[in-house]
Amino acid sequence: MNTREFIIYLAIMALSTYLIRAIPFALLTKKIKSAYIKSFLHYIPYTVLTVMTVPGALYATGHVLTAAVGLVTGVVTAIRGKDLTLVAAAACAATFLTELLVYLI
């Protein structure tokens, strides 16, 4: 790819990103009154974060099974109200022990 193509691609990406962020501000000048739309918009950041995180978590190791064990352990630990350090440590330990078990078998 030469410099000219790169600049064109970069400009298209920047424009599309800007439009995605600017169009709602330009079109939605009034306050949103619908409880349904407010609720929908409230959960979008959590949905996007989950969609970006879960596939990465499932393919972080050599086996999807070991990654799933770590992910489930982390989710269960977090649901029980433990702090973030313990959640991360439990997920890492579960993944490591499952990888070790898979390696030994």
CSV table of C-alpha atoms in Angstrom, one decimal, residues 61 66-67 69-71 89-103:
chain,number,residue,atom,x,y,z
A,61,THR,CA,-5.7,-19.5,25.3
A,66,THR,CA,-9.9,-23.7,29.3
A,67,ALA,CA,-10.8,-20.1,28.4
A,69,VAL,CA,-13.7,-22.2,32.5
A,70,GLY,CA,-11.7,-19.0,33.3
A,71,LEU,CA,-14.5,-16.8,32.0
A,89,ALA,CA,-6.9,-13.9,40.2
A,90,ALA,CA,-9.6,-16.5,40.4
A,91,ALA,CA,-10.2,-16.4,36.6
A,92,CYS,CA,-6.4,-16.7,35.9
A,93,ALA,CA,-6.0,-19.5,38.4
A,94,ALA,CA,-8.9,-21.5,37.0
A,95,THR,CA,-7.6,-21.0,33.5
A,96,PHE,CA,-4.1,-22.0,34.5
A,97,LEU,CA,-5.2,-25.1,36.3
A,98,THR,CA,-7.5,-26.2,33.5
A,99,GLU,CA,-4.7,-25.7,31.0
A,100,LEU,CA,-2.4,-27.8,33.2
A,101,LEU,CA,-5.1,-30.5,33.4
A,102,VAL,CA,-5.6,-30.5,29.6
A,103,TYR,CA,-1.8,-30.7,29.1
